[in-house]
PDB file of C-alpha atoms in Angstrom:
ATOM      1  CA  SER A 980      -2.661 -20.987   5.626  1.00 96.00           C
ATOM      2  CA  SER A 981       0.131 -18.828   4.244  1.00 96.00           C
ATOM      3  CA  ASN A 982       3.892 -18.710   3.797  1.00 97.00           C
ATOM      4  CA  ILE A 983       5.199 -15.155   4.272  1.00 97.00           C
ATOM      5  CA  THR A 984       8.810 -13.975   4.390  1.00 97.00           C
ATOM      6  CA  ILE A 985       9.798 -10.424   5.367  1.00 96.00           C
ATOM      7  CA  TYR A 986      13.308  -9.156   4.660  1.00 95.00           C
ATOM      8  CA  ASN A 987      14.859  -6.161   6.436  1.00 93.00           C
ATOM      9  CA  GLY A 988      11.607  -5.067   8.089  1.00 92.00           C
ATOM     10  CA  ASN A 989       8.975  -5.805  10.706  1.00 94.00           C
ATOM     11  CA  LEU A 990       5.336  -6.775  11.005  1.00 95.00           C
ATOM     12  CA  PHE A 991       3.400  -4.302  13.133  1.00 94.00           C
ATOM     13  CA  SER A 992      -0.175  -4.329  14.377  1.00 94.00           C
ATOM     14  CA  GLY A 993      -1.758  -1.601  16.433  1.00 93.00           C
ATOM     15  CA  ASN A 994      -4.240  -4.190  17.667  1.00 93.00           C
ATOM     16  CA  THR A 995      -4.102  -8.016  17.478  1.00 94.00           C
ATOM     17  CA  PHE A 996      -2.128 -10.539  15.410  1.00 94.00           C
ATOM     18  CA  ASN A 997      -3.982 -13.762  14.625  1.00 96.00           C
ATOM     19  CA  ILE A 998      -1.748 -16.313  12.868  1.00 96.00           C
ATOM     20  CA  SER A 999      -3.012 -19.804  12.102  1.00 97.00           C
ATOM     21  CA  SER A1000      -1.657 -22.709  10.017  1.00 97.00           C
ATOM     22  CA  SER A1001       1.076 -20.481   8.599  1.00 97.00           C
ATOM     23  CA  THR A1002       4.817 -19.952   8.457  1.00 97.00           C
ATOM     24  CA  VAL A1003       5.999 -16.381   9.004  1.00 97.00           C
ATOM     25  CA  THR A1004       9.704 -15.565   8.728  1.00 97.00           C
ATOM     26  CA  LEU A1005      11.178 -12.153   9.507  1.00 97.00           C
ATOM     27  CA  THR A1006      14.862 -11.357   8.976  1.00 95.00           C
ATOM     28  CA  ASN A1007      17.166  -8.665  10.330  1.00 92.00           C
ATOM     29  CA  ASN A1008      19.329  -6.419   8.158  1.00 89.00           C
ATOM     30  CA  SER A1009      22.764  -6.544   9.779  1.00 87.00           C
ATOM     31  CA  ASP A1010      23.858  -3.433   7.846  1.00 88.00           C
ATOM     32  CA  THR A1011      21.567  -1.179   9.903  1.00 86.00           C
ATOM     33  CA  GLU A1012      21.729  -0.205  13.568  1.00 86.00           C
ATOM     34  CA  GLU A1013      18.038  -0.966  14.094  1.00 87.00           C
ATOM     35  CA  LEU A1014      16.804  -4.447  14.918  1.00 90.00           C
ATOM     36  CA  GLU A1015      14.529  -5.609  12.110  1.00 93.00           C
ATOM     37  CA  GLY A1016      12.783  -8.933  11.821  1.00 95.00           C
ATOM     38  CA  GLN A1017      10.420  -8.174  14.690  1.00 95.00           C
ATOM     39  CA  LEU A1018       6.794  -9.191  15.091  1.00 95.00           C
ATOM     40  CA  LEU A1019       5.204  -6.308  16.998  1.00 95.00           C
ATOM     41  CA  SER A1020       1.666  -6.180  18.330  1.00 94.00           C
ATOM     42  CA  HIS A1021       0.095  -3.607  20.631  1.00 94.00           C
ATOM     43  CA  GLY A1022      -2.486  -6.256  21.498  1.00 94.00           C
ATOM     44  CA  ASN A1023      -2.141 -10.022  21.827  1.00 95.00           C
ATOM     45  CA  LEU A1024      -0.473 -12.514  19.527  1.00 95.00           C
ATOM     46  CA  LEU A1025      -2.890 -15.361  18.814  1.00 96.00           C
ATOM     47  CA  GLN A1026      -1.002 -18.298  17.327  1.00 95.00           C
ATOM     48  CA  SER A1027      -2.221 -21.755  16.338  1.00 96.00           C
ATOM     49  CA  SER A1028      -0.510 -24.503  14.299  1.00 97.00           C
ATOM     50  CA  SER A1029       1.999 -21.961  13.031  1.00 96.00           C
ATOM     51  CA  THR A1030       5.728 -21.331  12.895  1.00 96.00           C
ATOM     52  CA  ILE A1031       7.092 -17.842  13.567  1.00 96.00           C
ATOM     53  CA  ASN A1032      10.773 -17.163  12.926  1.00 96.00           C
ATOM     54  CA  SER A1033      11.667 -13.687  14.185  1.00 95.00           C
ATOM     55  CA  THR A1034      14.433 -11.776  15.929  1.00 95.00           C
ATOM     56  CA  ALA A1035      11.885 -10.569  18.501  1.00 93.00           C
ATOM     57  CA  THR A1036       8.222 -11.149  19.250  1.00 94.00           C
ATOM     58  CA  CYS A1037       6.742  -8.326  21.295  1.00 94.00           C
ATOM     59  CA  ALA A1038       3.054  -8.337  22.222  1.00 94.00           C
ATOM     60  CA  SER A1039       0.822  -7.940  25.252  1.00 92.00           C
ATOM     61  CA  ASN A1040       1.009 -11.670  25.942  1.00 93.00           C
ATOM     62  CA  VAL A1041       4.429 -12.579  24.466  1.00 92.00           C
ATOM     63  CA  CYS A1042       7.766 -10.913  25.184  1.00 91.00           C
ATOM     64  CA  THR A1043      11.087 -12.318  23.987  1.00 92.00           C
ATOM     65  CA  SER A1044      14.456 -11.129  25.298  1.00 90.00           C
ATOM     66  CA  SER A1045      15.271  -8.969  22.247  1.00 90.00           C
ATOM     67  CA  CYS A1046      12.222  -6.734  22.717  1.00 90.00           C
ATOM     68  CA  ASP A1047      13.016  -3.087  23.550  1.00 82.00           C
ATOM     69  CA  ASN A1048      11.192  -3.098  26.873  1.00 77.00           C
ATOM     70  CA  TYR A1049      11.933  -6.678  27.920  1.00 78.00           C
ATOM     71  CA  ALA A1050      13.819  -5.651  31.066  1.00 72.00           C
ATOM     72  CA  SER A1051      11.005  -3.415  32.301  1.00 72.00           C
ATOM     73  CA  GLY A1052       8.389  -6.101  31.730  1.00 68.00           C
ATOM     74  CA  SER A1053       6.313  -3.750  29.561  1.00 72.00           C
ATOM     75  CA  CYS A1054       6.704  -5.426  26.198  1.00 86.00           C
ATOM     76  CA  PRO A1055       4.038  -4.363  23.680  1.00 90.00           C
ATOM     77  CA  PRO A1056       4.893  -1.402  21.429  1.00 88.00           C
ATOM     78  CA  ASP A1057       2.772   1.715  21.435  1.00 89.00           C
ATOM     79  CA  SER A1058      -0.202   1.671  19.113  1.00 86.00           C
ATOM     80  CA  GLY A1059       0.295   3.723  15.942  1.00 82.00           C
ATOM     81  CA  ASP A1060      -2.075   5.473  13.583  1.00 84.00           C
ATOM     82  CA  LEU A1061      -2.209   4.599   9.903  1.00 89.00           C
ATOM     83  CA  PRO A1062      -0.212   7.247   7.978  1.00 90.00           C
ATOM     84  CA  MET A1063      -2.647   9.541   6.192  1.00 91.00           C
ATOM     85  CA  VAL A1064      -2.461  10.288   2.474  1.00 93.00           C
ATOM     86  CA  ASP A1065      -3.637  13.288   0.464  1.00 93.00           C
ATOM     87  CA  PHE A1066      -5.535  11.491  -2.271  1.00 95.00           C
ATOM     88  CA  ASP A1067      -7.587  14.208  -3.936  1.00 94.00           C
ATOM     89  CA  SER A1068      -7.642  17.516  -2.093  1.00 92.00           C
ATOM     90  CA  ALA A1069      -7.261  20.760  -4.051  1.00 92.00           C
ATOM     91  CA  ALA A1070      -3.657  21.075  -2.809  1.00 92.00           C
ATOM     92  CA  GLN A1071      -1.024  20.959  -5.538  1.00 93.00           C
ATOM     93  CA  ASN A1072       0.715  17.999  -3.913  1.00 94.00           C
ATOM     94  CA  SER A1073      -2.343  15.742  -3.728  1.00 94.00           C
ATOM     95  CA  PHE A1074      -2.066  12.700  -5.980  1.00 97.00           C
ATOM     96  CA  LYS A1075      -5.049  13.728  -8.100  1.00 97.00           C
ATOM     97  CA  SER A1076      -3.627  17.240  -8.608  1.00 97.00           C
ATOM     98  CA  ARG A1077      -0.249  15.842  -9.611  1.00 98.00           C
ATOM     99  CA  ALA A1078      -1.879  13.409 -12.042  1.00 98.00           C
ATOM    100  CA  GLN A1079      -3.936  16.225 -13.575  1.00 98.00           C
ATOM    101  CA  VAL A1080      -0.838  18.386 -14.084  1.00 98.00           C
ATOM    102  CA  ALA A1081       0.909  15.504 -15.890  1.00 98.00           C
ATOM    103  CA  GLN A1082      -2.167  15.036 -18.081  1.00 98.00           C
ATOM    104  CA  ASN A1083      -2.251  18.743 -18.935  1.00 98.00           C
ATOM    105  CA  LEU A1084       1.409  18.509 -19.946  1.00 98.00           C
ATOM    106  CA  ASN A1085       0.685  15.505 -22.241  1.00 98.00           C
ATOM    107  CA  GLN A1086       2.865  13.210 -20.106  1.00 97.00           C
ATOM    108  CA  CYS A1087       0.366  10.334 -19.936  1.00 98.00           C
ATOM    109  CA  GLY A1088       0.198   7.186 -22.039  1.00 98.00           C
ATOM    110  CA  ILE A1089      -1.545   3.825 -21.690  1.00 98.00           C
ATOM    111  CA  LEU A1090      -1.014   0.890 -24.047  1.00 98.00           C
ATOM    112  CA  CYS A1091      -3.677  -1.759 -24.671  1.00 98.00           C
ATOM    113  CA  ASP A1092      -2.270  -4.877 -26.357  1.00 98.00           C
ATOM    114  CA  GLY A1093       0.669  -2.742 -27.509  1.00 97.00           C
ATOM    115  CA  SER A1094      -1.315   0.158 -28.998  1.00 97.00           C
ATOM    116  CA  LEU A1095      -1.867   3.592 -27.455  1.00 98.00           C
ATOM    117  CA  CYS A1096      -5.399   3.599 -26.043  1.00 97.00           C
ATOM    118  CA  SER A1097      -5.405   6.551 -23.651  1.00 98.00           C
ATOM    119  CA  THR A1098      -3.462   9.740 -22.975  1.00 98.00           C
ATOM    120  CA  LYS A1099      -5.080  10.357 -19.597  1.00 98.00           C
ATOM    121  CA  CYS A1100      -3.694  10.217 -16.066  1.00 98.00           C
ATOM    122  CA  VAL A1101      -7.087  10.919 -14.429  1.00 98.00           C
ATOM    123  CA  LEU A1102      -9.797   8.460 -15.474  1.00 98.00           C
ATOM    124  CA  THR A1103     -13.332   7.584 -14.444  1.00 98.00           C
ATOM    125  CA  ALA A1104     -14.139   4.018 -13.443  1.00 98.00           C
ATOM    126  CA  ASN A1105     -15.799   3.438 -16.844  1.00 98.00           C
ATOM    127  CA  GLU A1106     -12.783   4.820 -18.698  1.00 98.00           C
ATOM    128  CA  PHE A1107     -10.461   2.527 -16.762  1.00 98.00           C
ATOM    129  CA  SER A1108     -12.578  -0.596 -17.282  1.00 97.00           C
ATOM    130  CA  GLY A1109     -12.817   0.302 -20.971  1.00 97.00           C
ATOM    131  CA  LEU A1110      -9.058  -0.136 -21.318  1.00 98.00           C
ATOM    132  CA  PHE A1111      -9.563  -3.901 -20.915  1.00 96.00           C
ATOM    133  CA  SER A1112     -12.477  -4.239 -23.338  1.00 95.00           C
ATOM    134  CA  GLY A1113     -11.358  -6.983 -25.706  1.00 95.00           C
ATOM    135  CA  LYS A1114      -7.774  -6.591 -24.487  1.00 96.00           C
ATOM    136  CA  ASN A1115      -5.586  -8.858 -22.360  1.00 96.00           C
ATOM    137  CA  ASN A1116      -2.492  -6.731 -21.728  1.00 98.00           C
ATOM    138  CA  VAL A1117      -2.576  -3.181 -20.415  1.00 98.00           C
ATOM    139  CA  VAL A1118       0.600  -1.180 -19.711  1.00 98.00           C
ATOM    140  CA  ILE A1119       0.203   2.114 -17.843  1.00 98.00           C
ATOM    141  CA  ASN A1120       3.147   4.453 -18.429  1.00 98.00           C
ATOM    142  CA  ASN A1121       1.952   7.234 -16.095  1.00 98.00           C
ATOM    143  CA  GLU A1122       3.915   8.152 -13.009  1.00 98.00           C
ATOM    144  CA  ILE A1123       0.561   8.725 -11.275  1.00 98.00           C
ATOM    145  CA  THR A1124      -2.757   7.293 -12.477  1.00 98.00           C
ATOM    146  CA  PHE A1125      -5.820   8.416 -10.525  1.00 98.00           C
ATOM    147  CA  VAL A1126      -9.173   6.669 -11.041  1.00 98.00           C
ATOM    148  CA  THR A1127     -12.169   8.530  -9.620  1.00 98.00           C
ATOM    149  CA  GLY A1128     -14.113   5.308  -8.953  1.00 97.00           C
ATOM    150  CA  ASN A1129     -13.574   1.581  -8.499  1.00 98.00           C
ATOM    151  CA  ILE A1130     -10.744  -0.338 -10.155  1.00 98.00           C
ATOM    152  CA  ASN A1131     -11.622  -3.900 -11.192  1.00 98.00           C
ATOM    153  CA  VAL A1132      -9.188  -6.179 -13.021  1.00 98.00           C
ATOM    154  CA  SER A1133      -9.963  -9.850 -13.669  1.00 97.00           C
ATOM    155  CA  SER A1134      -8.036 -12.441 -15.710  1.00 98.00           C
ATOM    156  CA  LYS A1135      -5.762  -9.847 -17.313  1.00 97.00           C
ATOM    157  CA  ASN A1136      -2.098  -8.832 -17.438  1.00 98.00           C
ATOM    158  CA  LEU A1137      -1.612  -5.379 -15.932  1.00 98.00           C
ATOM    159  CA  THR A1138       1.689  -3.517 -15.813  1.00 98.00           C
ATOM    160  CA  VAL A1139       1.875  -0.225 -13.938  1.00 98.00           C
ATOM    161  CA  ASN A1140       5.006   1.856 -14.402  1.00 98.00           C
ATOM    162  CA  GLY A1141       4.216   4.171 -11.519  1.00 98.00           C
ATOM    163  CA  ILE A1142       1.411   4.323  -8.955  1.00 98.00           C
ATOM    164  CA  LEU A1143      -2.232   3.365  -9.537  1.00 98.00           C
ATOM    165  CA  ILE A1144      -4.754   5.018  -7.215  1.00 98.00           C
ATOM    166  CA  SER A1145      -8.487   4.552  -6.710  1.00 98.00           C
ATOM    167  CA  ALA A1146     -10.787   7.027  -4.987  1.00 97.00           C
ATOM    168  CA  ASN A1147     -12.813   3.979  -3.937  1.00 97.00           C
ATOM    169  CA  ASP A1148     -11.952   0.226  -4.058  1.00 98.00           C
ATOM    170  CA  ILE A1149      -9.377  -1.848  -5.957  1.00 98.00           C
ATOM    171  CA  ALA A1150     -10.137  -5.485  -6.841  1.00 98.00           C
ATOM    172  CA  ILE A1151      -7.630  -7.616  -8.787  1.00 98.00           C
ATOM    173  CA  SER A1152      -8.292 -11.311  -9.360  1.00 98.00           C
ATOM    174  CA  SER A1153      -6.842 -14.172 -11.427  1.00 98.00           C
ATOM    175  CA  SER A1154      -4.364 -11.797 -13.039  1.00 98.00           C
ATOM    176  CA  ILE A1155      -0.678 -11.042 -13.412  1.00 98.00           C
ATOM    177  CA  LEU A1156       0.201  -7.720 -11.800  1.00 98.00           C
ATOM    178  CA  THR A1157       3.554  -6.034 -12.365  1.00 98.00           C
ATOM    179  CA  VAL A1158       4.356  -2.681 -10.795  1.00 98.00           C
ATOM    180  CA  ASN A1159       7.631  -0.918 -11.574  1.00 98.00           C
ATOM    181  CA  ARG A1160       9.145   2.224 -10.121  1.00 98.00           C
ATOM    182  CA  PRO A1161       9.980   4.404 -13.150  1.00 96.00           C
ATOM    183  CA  GLY A1162      12.612   6.457 -11.328  1.00 95.00           C
ATOM    184  CA  GLU A1163      14.395   6.844  -7.989  1.00 95.00           C
ATOM    185  CA  GLN A1164      12.192   9.843  -7.150  1.00 96.00           C
ATOM    186  CA  SER A1165       8.924   8.366  -8.431  1.00 97.00           C
ATOM    187  CA  PRO A1166       5.962   6.957  -6.501  1.00 98.00           C
ATOM    188  CA  SER A1167       4.888   3.424  -7.326  1.00 98.00           C
ATOM    189  CA  GLY A1168       2.381   0.866  -6.115  1.00 98.00           C
ATOM    190  CA  LEU A1169      -1.366   0.501  -5.470  1.00 98.00           C
ATOM    191  CA  MET A1170      -3.425   2.833  -3.275  1.00 98.00           C
ATOM    192  CA  ALA A1171      -7.137   2.942  -2.441  1.00 98.00           C
ATOM    193  CA  GLU A1172      -9.183   5.357  -0.373  1.00 96.00           C
ATOM    194  CA  LYS A1173     -11.255   2.348   0.683  1.00 97.00           C
ATOM    195  CA  ARG A1174     -10.517  -1.364   0.219  1.00 98.00           C
ATOM    196  CA  ILE A1175      -8.019  -3.448  -1.739  1.00 98.00           C
ATOM    197  CA  ASN A1176      -8.779  -7.076  -2.600  1.00 98.00           C
ATOM    198  CA  ILE A1177      -6.131  -9.165  -4.391  1.00 98.00           C
ATOM    199  CA  SER A1178      -6.940 -12.813  -5.107  1.00 98.00           C
ATOM    200  CA  SER A1179      -5.364 -15.628  -7.160  1.00 98.00           C
ATOM    201  CA  THR A1180      -2.897 -13.152  -8.643  1.00 98.00           C
ATOM    202  CA  THR A1181       0.838 -13.303  -9.336  1.00 98.00           C
ATOM    203  CA  LEU A1182       2.593 -10.208  -8.003  1.00 97.00           C
ATOM    204  CA  ASN A1183       5.873  -8.583  -8.966  1.00 98.00           C
ATOM    205  CA  LEU A1184       5.554  -5.210  -7.306  1.00 98.00           C
ATOM    206  CA  THR A1185       8.024  -2.472  -6.469  1.00 98.00           C
ATOM    207  CA  GLY A1186       6.100   0.106  -4.501  1.00 98.00           C
ATOM    208  CA  ILE A1187       3.572   0.530  -1.737  1.00 98.00           C
ATOM    209  CA  ILE A1188       0.254  -1.181  -1.169  1.00 98.00           C
ATOM    210  CA  TYR A1189      -1.917   1.209   0.847  1.00 98.00           C
ATOM    211  CA  SER A1190      -5.555   0.953   1.859  1.00 97.00           C
ATOM    212  CA  SER A1191      -7.312   3.485   4.055  1.00 96.00           C
ATOM    213  CA  ASP A1192      -9.664   0.655   5.037  1.00 96.00           C
ATOM    214  CA  GLN A1193      -9.047  -3.083   4.637  1.00 96.00           C
ATOM    215  CA  MET A1194      -6.557  -4.965   2.476  1.00 97.00           C
ATOM    216  CA  ASN A1195      -7.342  -8.622   1.683  1.00 98.00           C
ATOM    217  CA  MET A1196      -4.885 -10.882  -0.129  1.00 98.00           C
ATOM    218  CA  SER A1197      -5.810 -14.498  -0.857  1.00 98.00           C
ATOM    219  CA  GLY A1198      -4.392 -17.180  -3.107  1.00 97.00           C
ATOM    220  CA  ALA A1199      -1.724 -14.776  -4.346  1.00 97.00           C
ATOM    221  CA  SER A1200       2.034 -15.201  -4.600  1.00 97.00           C
ATOM    222  CA  GLY A1201       5.062 -13.184  -5.603  1.00 97.00           C
ATOM    223  CA  VAL A1202       7.472 -10.498  -4.440  1.00 98.00           C
ATOM    224  CA  ILE A1203       6.855  -7.000  -3.074  1.00 98.00           C
ATOM    225  CA  ALA A1204       9.673  -4.471  -2.651  1.00 98.00           C
ATOM    226  CA  GLY A1205       8.401  -1.575  -0.555  1.00 97.00           C
ATOM    227  CA  GLY A1206       5.750  -1.981   2.106  1.00 96.00           C
ATOM    228  CA  ILE A1207       2.108  -2.646   2.985  1.00 97.00           C
ATOM    229  CA  LEU A1208      -0.042  -0.356   5.130  1.00 97.00           C
ATOM    230  CA  ALA A1209      -3.757  -0.675   5.852  1.00 96.00           C
ATOM    231  CA  ARG A1210      -6.291  -0.224   8.643  1.00 95.00           C
ATOM    232  CA  LYS A1211      -6.814  -3.982   8.660  1.00 95.00           C
ATOM    233  CA  VAL A1212      -4.897  -6.698   6.789  1.00 96.00           C
ATOM    234  CA  ASN A1213      -5.997 -10.253   5.978  1.00 97.00           C
ATOM    235  CA  TYR A1214      -3.611 -12.743   4.344  1.00 97.00           C
ATOM    236  CA  SER A1215      -5.040 -16.147   3.467  1.00 97.00           C
ATOM    237  CA  SER A1216      -3.862 -19.138   1.430  1.00 97.00           C
ATOM    238  CA  LEU A1217      -0.705 -17.489   0.143  1.00 97.00           C
ATOM    239  CA  PRO A1218       1.651 -20.174  -1.242  1.00 95.00           C
ATOM    240  CA  SER A1219       4.607 -17.802  -1.093  1.00 96.00           C
ATOM    241  CA  LEU A1220       4.764 -14.063  -0.483  1.00 97.00           C
ATOM    242  CA  THR A1221       8.079 -12.271  -0.037  1.00 97.00           C
ATOM    243  CA  ILE A1222       8.233  -8.666   1.148  1.00 97.00           C
ATOM    244  CA  ASN A1223      11.448  -6.629   1.050  1.00 96.00           C
ATOM    245  CA  LEU A1224      11.225  -3.435   3.089  1.00 95.00           C
ATOM    246  CA  ASP A1225      12.240  -0.234   1.260  1.00 95.00           C
ATOM    247  CA  ASN A1226      11.573   2.901   3.283  1.00 93.00           C
ATOM    248  CA  ASP A1227      12.465   5.198   0.370  1.00 95.00           C
ATOM    249  CA  VAL A1228       9.803   3.543  -1.772  1.00 97.00           C
ATOM    250  CA  ILE A1229       7.288   3.921   1.072  1.00 96.00           C
ATOM    251  CA  LEU A1230       7.959   7.645   1.578  1.00 95.00           C
ATOM    252  CA  TYR A1231       7.604   8.455  -2.124  1.00 97.00           C
ATOM    253  CA  GLY A1232       4.574   6.181  -2.358  1.00 97.00           C
ATOM    254  CA  LEU A1233       2.796   8.014   0.457  1.00 96.00           C
ATOM    255  CA  GLY A1234       3.623  11.394  -1.080  1.00 95.00           C
ATOM    256  CA  TYR A1235       5.738  12.327   1.933  1.00 95.00           C
ATOM    257  CA  VAL A1236       8.713  12.995  -0.365  1.00 95.00           C
ATOM    258  CA  ILE A1237       8.324  14.561  -3.819  1.00 96.00           C
ATOM    259  CA  ASN A1238      11.300  15.178  -6.125  1.00 94.00           C
ATOM    260  CA  GLY A1239      13.692  14.710  -3.226  1.00 94.00           C
ATOM    261  CA  GLN A1240      11.912  17.202  -0.974  1.00 93.00           C
ATOM    262  CA  ALA A1241      10.138  16.258   2.254  1.00 92.00           C
ATOM    263  CA  ILE A1242       6.465  17.271   2.185  1.00 88.00           C
ATOM    264  CA  ASN A1243       4.039  18.095   4.975  1.00 74.00           C
ATOM    265  CA  PRO A1244       0.908  16.577   3.437  1.00 67.00           C
ATOM    266  CA  VAL A1245      -2.465  18.313   3.533  1.00 59.00           C
ATOM    267  CA  TYR A1246      -4.739  15.393   4.293  1.00 57.00           C
ATOM    268  CA  SER A1247      -8.029  14.872   2.508  1.00 46.00           C
ATOM    269  CA  PRO A1248     -10.566  14.105   5.239  1.00 44.00           C
ATOM    270  CA  VAL A1249     -13.674  12.012   4.819  1.00 45.00           C
ATOM    271  CA  ILE A1250     -15.753  15.048   5.833  1.00 44.00           C
ATOM    272  CA  THR A1251     -14.685  18.480   4.653  1.00 44.00           C
ATOM    273  CA  VAL A1252     -15.957  21.462   6.675  1.00 44.00           C
ATOM    274  CA  ASP A1253     -16.660  24.260   4.213  1.00 49.00           C
ATOM    275  CA  HIS A1254     -17.683  26.758   6.890  1.00 49.00           C
ATOM    276  CA  TRP A1255     -18.793  26.788  10.493  1.00 53.00           C
ATOM    277  CA  GLU A1256     -21.846  28.447  11.980  1.00 55.00           C
ATOM    278  CA  GLU A1257     -22.888  28.727  15.585  1.00 54.00           C
ATOM    279  CA  SER A1258     -26.384  29.546  16.801  1.00 52.00           C
ATOM    280  CA  TYR A1259     -27.287  30.769  20.264  1.00 51.00           C
TER     281      TYR A1259
END
């Protein structure tokens, strides 16, 4: 039950696409050599009462003539892993480490209803929720803001001039969310080590939306310039969502490029092995 338009990029699933009662439009960028506007699924495309406008539809059960492997009869793309992100390891390039350095250098500032209410870039869940106590408008002027717990925003106006990251879940409902990229070499967007839920919210977002687990978006509308990556994605009842692919925004958002330099990230695993012992 959604209306989604993708410009200059593709929709990719490493498993199954299930599209019902929706209109999905994907467009090609004629200025690039690559063919964009593709709907790509390693598994099946399940479609009911929907309209799909794409330059190519390539799945296990659907193969249009523009698909790369159409001639060979092997149409579905290879399955891909979700790009990993160094959220909070001790490495200097992890997002938490970078946020802590900015805080130590007094480069952090958050405004609540126009007044300075925090000079932190690393906050606890209680400190973050406290920003909205009796306030309706919060503006975060940190390049990187790292919250060590859940992020919950309801019926508020939130502006993030940079990237907002949770070590757990992000839930935003009945709000107005604006995310700006403060510079051409800055990360921007929303990232969660677990889930992201966005409902009944108006979006104007330049950056990445990244969830290590599941991203749910319902009853929301707006424009995203960047990209969306998650283990599982659910879109429902979106009156109008427009996504403009920007690979540069994605690379900076993932921490794969920092200050113009390509980075080999040190990933923060769910389980960290401190030492190894063997008994015989």
